[in-house]
XYZ file of C-alpha atoms in Angstrom:
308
model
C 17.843 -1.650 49.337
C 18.470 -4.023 46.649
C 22.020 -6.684 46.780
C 23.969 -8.857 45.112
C 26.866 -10.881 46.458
C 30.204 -9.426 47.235
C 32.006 -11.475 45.178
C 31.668 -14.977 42.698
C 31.020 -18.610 43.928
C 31.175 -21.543 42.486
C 29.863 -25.187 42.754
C 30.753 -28.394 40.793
C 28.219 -31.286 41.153
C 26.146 -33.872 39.257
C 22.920 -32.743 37.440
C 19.824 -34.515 39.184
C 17.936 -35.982 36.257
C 21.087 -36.182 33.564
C 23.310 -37.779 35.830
C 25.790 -35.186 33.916
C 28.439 -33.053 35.794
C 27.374 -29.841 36.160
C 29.867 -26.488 36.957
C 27.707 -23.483 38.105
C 29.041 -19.841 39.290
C 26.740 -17.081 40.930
C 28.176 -13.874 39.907
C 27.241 -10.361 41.125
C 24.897 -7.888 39.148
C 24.008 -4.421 38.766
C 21.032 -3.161 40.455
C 17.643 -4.199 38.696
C 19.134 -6.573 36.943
C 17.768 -9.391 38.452
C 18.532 -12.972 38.697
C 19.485 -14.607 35.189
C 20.969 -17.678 33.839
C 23.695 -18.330 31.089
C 24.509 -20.868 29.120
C 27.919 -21.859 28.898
C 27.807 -25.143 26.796
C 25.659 -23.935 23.955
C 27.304 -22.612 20.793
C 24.647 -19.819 20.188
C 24.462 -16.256 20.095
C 24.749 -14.637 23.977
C 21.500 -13.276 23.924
C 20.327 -16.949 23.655
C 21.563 -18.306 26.151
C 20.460 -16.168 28.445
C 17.060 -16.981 30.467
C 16.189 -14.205 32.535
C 13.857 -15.316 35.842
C 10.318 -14.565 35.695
C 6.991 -16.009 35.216
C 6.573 -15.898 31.570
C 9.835 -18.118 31.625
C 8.289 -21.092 33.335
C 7.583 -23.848 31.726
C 5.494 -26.569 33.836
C 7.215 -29.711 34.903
C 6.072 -32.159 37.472
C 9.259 -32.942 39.258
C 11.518 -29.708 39.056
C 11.364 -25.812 38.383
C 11.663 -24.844 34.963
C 12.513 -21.896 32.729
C 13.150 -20.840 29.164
C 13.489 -17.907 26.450
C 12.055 -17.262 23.315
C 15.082 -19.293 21.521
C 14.152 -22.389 23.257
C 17.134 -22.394 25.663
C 16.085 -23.952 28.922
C 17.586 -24.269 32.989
C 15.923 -26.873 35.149
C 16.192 -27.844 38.865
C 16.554 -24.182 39.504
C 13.907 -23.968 42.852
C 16.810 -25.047 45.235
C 18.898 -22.735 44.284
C 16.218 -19.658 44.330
C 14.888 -20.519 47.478
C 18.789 -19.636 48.823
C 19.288 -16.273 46.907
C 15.669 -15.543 48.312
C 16.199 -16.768 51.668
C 19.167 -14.749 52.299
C 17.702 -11.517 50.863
C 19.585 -11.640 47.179
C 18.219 -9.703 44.586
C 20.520 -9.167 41.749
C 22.608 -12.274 40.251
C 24.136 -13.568 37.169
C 24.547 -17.704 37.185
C 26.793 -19.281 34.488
C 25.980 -23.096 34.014
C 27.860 -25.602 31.588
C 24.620 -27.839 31.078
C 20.808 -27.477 31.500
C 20.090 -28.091 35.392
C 21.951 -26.716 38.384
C 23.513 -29.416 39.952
C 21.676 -30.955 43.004
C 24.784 -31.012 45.826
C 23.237 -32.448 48.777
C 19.611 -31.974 47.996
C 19.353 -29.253 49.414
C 19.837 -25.404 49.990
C 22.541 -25.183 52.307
C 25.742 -25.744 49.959
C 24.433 -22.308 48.460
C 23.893 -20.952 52.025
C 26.204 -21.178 53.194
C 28.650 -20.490 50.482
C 26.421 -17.103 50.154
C 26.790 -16.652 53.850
C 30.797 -16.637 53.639
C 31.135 -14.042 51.153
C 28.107 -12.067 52.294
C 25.525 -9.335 50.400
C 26.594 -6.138 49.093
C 23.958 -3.424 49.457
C 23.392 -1.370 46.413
C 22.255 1.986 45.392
C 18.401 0.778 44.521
C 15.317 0.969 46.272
C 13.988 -2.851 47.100
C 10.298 -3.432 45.486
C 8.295 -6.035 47.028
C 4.811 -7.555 45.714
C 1.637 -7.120 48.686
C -1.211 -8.696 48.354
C -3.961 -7.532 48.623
C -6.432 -10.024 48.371
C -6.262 -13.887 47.908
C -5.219 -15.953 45.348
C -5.571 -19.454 44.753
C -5.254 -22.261 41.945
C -6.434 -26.040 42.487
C -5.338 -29.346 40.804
C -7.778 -32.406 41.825
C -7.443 -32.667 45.477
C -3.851 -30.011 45.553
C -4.108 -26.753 45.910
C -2.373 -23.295 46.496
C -3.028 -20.052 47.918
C -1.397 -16.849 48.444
C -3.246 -14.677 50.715
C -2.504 -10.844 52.572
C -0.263 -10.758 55.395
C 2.173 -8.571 56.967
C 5.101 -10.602 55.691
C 6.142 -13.952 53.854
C 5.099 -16.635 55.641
C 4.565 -20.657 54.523
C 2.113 -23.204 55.462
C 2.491 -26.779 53.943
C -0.119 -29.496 54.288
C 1.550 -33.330 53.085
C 0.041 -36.887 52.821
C 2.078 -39.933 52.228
C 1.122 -43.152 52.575
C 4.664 -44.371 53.159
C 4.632 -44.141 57.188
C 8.383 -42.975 57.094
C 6.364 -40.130 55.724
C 2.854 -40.114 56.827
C 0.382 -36.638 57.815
C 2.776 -33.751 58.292
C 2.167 -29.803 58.482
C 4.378 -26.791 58.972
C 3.970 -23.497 59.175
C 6.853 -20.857 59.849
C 7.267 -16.728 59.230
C 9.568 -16.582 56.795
C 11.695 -13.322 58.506
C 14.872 -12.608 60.035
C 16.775 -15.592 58.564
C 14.376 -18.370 59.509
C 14.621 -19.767 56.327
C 18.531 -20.494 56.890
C 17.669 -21.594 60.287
C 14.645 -24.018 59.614
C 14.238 -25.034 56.071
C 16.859 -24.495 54.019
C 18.707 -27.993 55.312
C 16.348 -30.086 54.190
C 16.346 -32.146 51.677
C 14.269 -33.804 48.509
C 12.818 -36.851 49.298
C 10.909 -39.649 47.332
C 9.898 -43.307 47.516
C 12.079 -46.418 46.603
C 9.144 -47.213 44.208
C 9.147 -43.349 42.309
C 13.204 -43.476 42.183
C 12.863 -47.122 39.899
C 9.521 -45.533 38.336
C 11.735 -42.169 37.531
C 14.865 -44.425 36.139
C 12.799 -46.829 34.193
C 11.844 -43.553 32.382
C 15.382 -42.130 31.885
C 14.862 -39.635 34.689
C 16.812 -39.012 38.387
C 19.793 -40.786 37.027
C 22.314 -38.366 39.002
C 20.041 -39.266 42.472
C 21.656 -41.115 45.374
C 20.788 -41.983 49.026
C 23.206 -39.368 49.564
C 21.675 -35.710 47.861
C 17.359 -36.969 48.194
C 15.852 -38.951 51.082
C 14.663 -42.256 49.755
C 11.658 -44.048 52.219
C 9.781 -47.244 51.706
C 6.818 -47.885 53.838
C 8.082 -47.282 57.276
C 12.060 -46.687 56.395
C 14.590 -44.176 55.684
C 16.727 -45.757 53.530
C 19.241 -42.949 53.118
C 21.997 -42.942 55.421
C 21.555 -41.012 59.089
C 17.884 -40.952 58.123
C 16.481 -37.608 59.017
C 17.754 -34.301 59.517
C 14.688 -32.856 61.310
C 11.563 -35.131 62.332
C 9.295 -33.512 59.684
C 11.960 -32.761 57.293
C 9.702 -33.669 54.151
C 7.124 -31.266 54.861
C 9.998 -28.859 55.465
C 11.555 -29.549 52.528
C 8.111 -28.820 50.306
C 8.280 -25.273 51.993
C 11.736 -24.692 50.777
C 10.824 -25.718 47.327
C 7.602 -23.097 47.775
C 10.078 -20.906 48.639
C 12.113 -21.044 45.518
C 9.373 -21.331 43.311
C 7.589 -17.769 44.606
C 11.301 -16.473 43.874
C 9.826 -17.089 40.503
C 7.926 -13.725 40.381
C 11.116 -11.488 39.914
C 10.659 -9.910 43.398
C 9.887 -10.412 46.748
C 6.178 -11.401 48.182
C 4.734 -10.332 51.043
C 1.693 -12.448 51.816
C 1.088 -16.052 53.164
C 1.714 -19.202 51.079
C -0.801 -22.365 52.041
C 0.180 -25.460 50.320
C -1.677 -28.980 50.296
C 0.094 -31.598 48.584
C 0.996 -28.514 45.718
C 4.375 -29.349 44.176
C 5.952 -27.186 41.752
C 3.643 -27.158 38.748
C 0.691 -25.745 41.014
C 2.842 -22.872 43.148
C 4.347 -21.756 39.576
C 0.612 -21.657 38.619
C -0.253 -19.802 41.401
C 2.584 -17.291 40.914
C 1.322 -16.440 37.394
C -2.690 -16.414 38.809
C -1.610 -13.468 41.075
C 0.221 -11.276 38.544
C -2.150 -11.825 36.173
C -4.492 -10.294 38.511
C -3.642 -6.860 38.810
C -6.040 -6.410 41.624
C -4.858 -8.793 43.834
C -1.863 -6.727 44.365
C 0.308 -3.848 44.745
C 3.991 -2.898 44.460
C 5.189 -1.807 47.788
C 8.618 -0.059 48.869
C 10.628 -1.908 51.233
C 11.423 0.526 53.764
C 13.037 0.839 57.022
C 10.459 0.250 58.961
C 9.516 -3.175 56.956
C 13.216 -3.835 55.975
C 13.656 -6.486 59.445
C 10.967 -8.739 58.148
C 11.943 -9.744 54.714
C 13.621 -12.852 54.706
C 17.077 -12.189 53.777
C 17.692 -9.181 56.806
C 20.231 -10.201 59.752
C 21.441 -13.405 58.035
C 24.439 -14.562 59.190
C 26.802 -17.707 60.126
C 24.633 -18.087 63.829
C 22.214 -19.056 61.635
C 23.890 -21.509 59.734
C 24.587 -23.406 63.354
C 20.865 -24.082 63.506
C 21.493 -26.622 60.197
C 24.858 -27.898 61.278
């Protein structure tokens, strides 16, 4: 069945590429409503300042997820933040935001794990639909590409290349079911080089970044403090961003997800190459018997110990 959360949360915290404090709540929602953003600091009509999630909404940009309506109202740095409601199976959800990007916290999803995780789902009165592929999909950028292919249920495979040795050759690939994405990704955090963070501020951008919410490398060091959470926590993190950007479709996927080098602009690509293709896929019941392996079914605070 579909859910929302039992009850409100909130989070106050600094708005990665502004700088700007940010206050964001996740409210509950009726079933089929979604997940949707508001506006709080705009002095507009409601109906404009509302930006409903979906893939007509996105709007391509290199170093975040973006969306916007038909008014021109726009929410950035929203993939963290998906990749938690998807990761611990929340469909329906109503965010108020007093600025244009959810704040960062520590980089990564946890803060809204585990704050989801203490007040826990609420099952509603709505079947769960699910996308299925049915055959593959896949979108290309220069040597990066994407592909979504059929499988049984949501899994991720990530493919990175840095040059930085901090960095380096790393893969990953992990079923996405039973609360493995609590459990393995959804600690780790956004990382970059010393030399994109001054790149990035020379240009006005990442001025609310710190050693403390991204993990900064040059060449062969961690410069952020405790260096690593998990060995191959950059490739990890990439998956968790996947994660929040197939969120993007408005419901569930059940197929396999191969990334090399893709960022965000390519997986919201690929997102839009798959619905556009009506023959690529079907819309599938979530049942009992296929309930257990969505990713959101039997999370719970043992899986938050995993990340402590």
């Amino acid at each position: 069945m579909q859910t929302t959360l039992s009850t409100s949360v909130r989070f106050e915290g600094t708005a990665l590429h502004s700088g700007l404090p940010v206050a964001l709540t996740v409210h509950p929602a009726a079933p089929g409503h979604g997940v949707v953003f508001h506006r709080l600091d705009l002095d507009r009509p409601l109906r404009e300042c509302r930006v409903k999630v979906g893939p007509e909404q996105l709007i391509e940009a290199n170093l975040c997820t973006k969306i916007g309506n038909e008014y021109g109202v726009t929410v950035a740095t929203i993939e963290h933040l998906m990749a938690a409601l998807a990761g611990c199976g929340i469909h329906n959800a109503r965010i108020t935001l007093d600025g244009p990007e959810v704040p960062i916290l520590d980089g990564s999803s946890r803060p809204f794990v585990t704050a989801f995780v203490a007040v826990g789902a609420r099952e509603q009165n709505a079947p769960l639909r699910a996308i299925r592929l049915r055959k593959p999909v896949e979108v290309r950028m220069g040597d990066a590409w994407a592909r979504l292919e059929p499988a049984s249920h949501l899994s991720i495979a990530f493919e990175i290349d840095f040059p930085d040795a901090a960095i380096g050759h790393q893969t990953c690939e992990l079923d996405l079911c039973n609360g493995a994405f609590v459990r393995e990704l959804s600690d780790c955090r956004t990382f970059c080089r010393q030399e994109d963070v001054d790149r990035m501020r020379a240009n006005g951008l990442a001025l609310g970044g710190t050693y403390e919410n991204a993990v900064v490398v040059k060449g062969g060091a961690v410069l952020s403090p405790g260096g690593l959470r998990r060995s191959d926590e950059p490739v990890r993190h990439k998956m968790l961003d996947a994660m929040g950007d197939l969120a993007v479709a408005g419901a569930p996927i059940i197929g396999r997800y191969v990334g090399h080098r893709a960022g965000h602009t390519l997986t919201g690509r690929l997102v839009r190459a798959l619905l556009a293709d009506r023959s690529a896929w079907d819309w599938v019941v979530v049942d009992g018997a296929s309930a257990h392996s969505m990713p959101g079914a039997g999370v719970s605070a043992e899986d938050l110990l995993a990340t402590a």
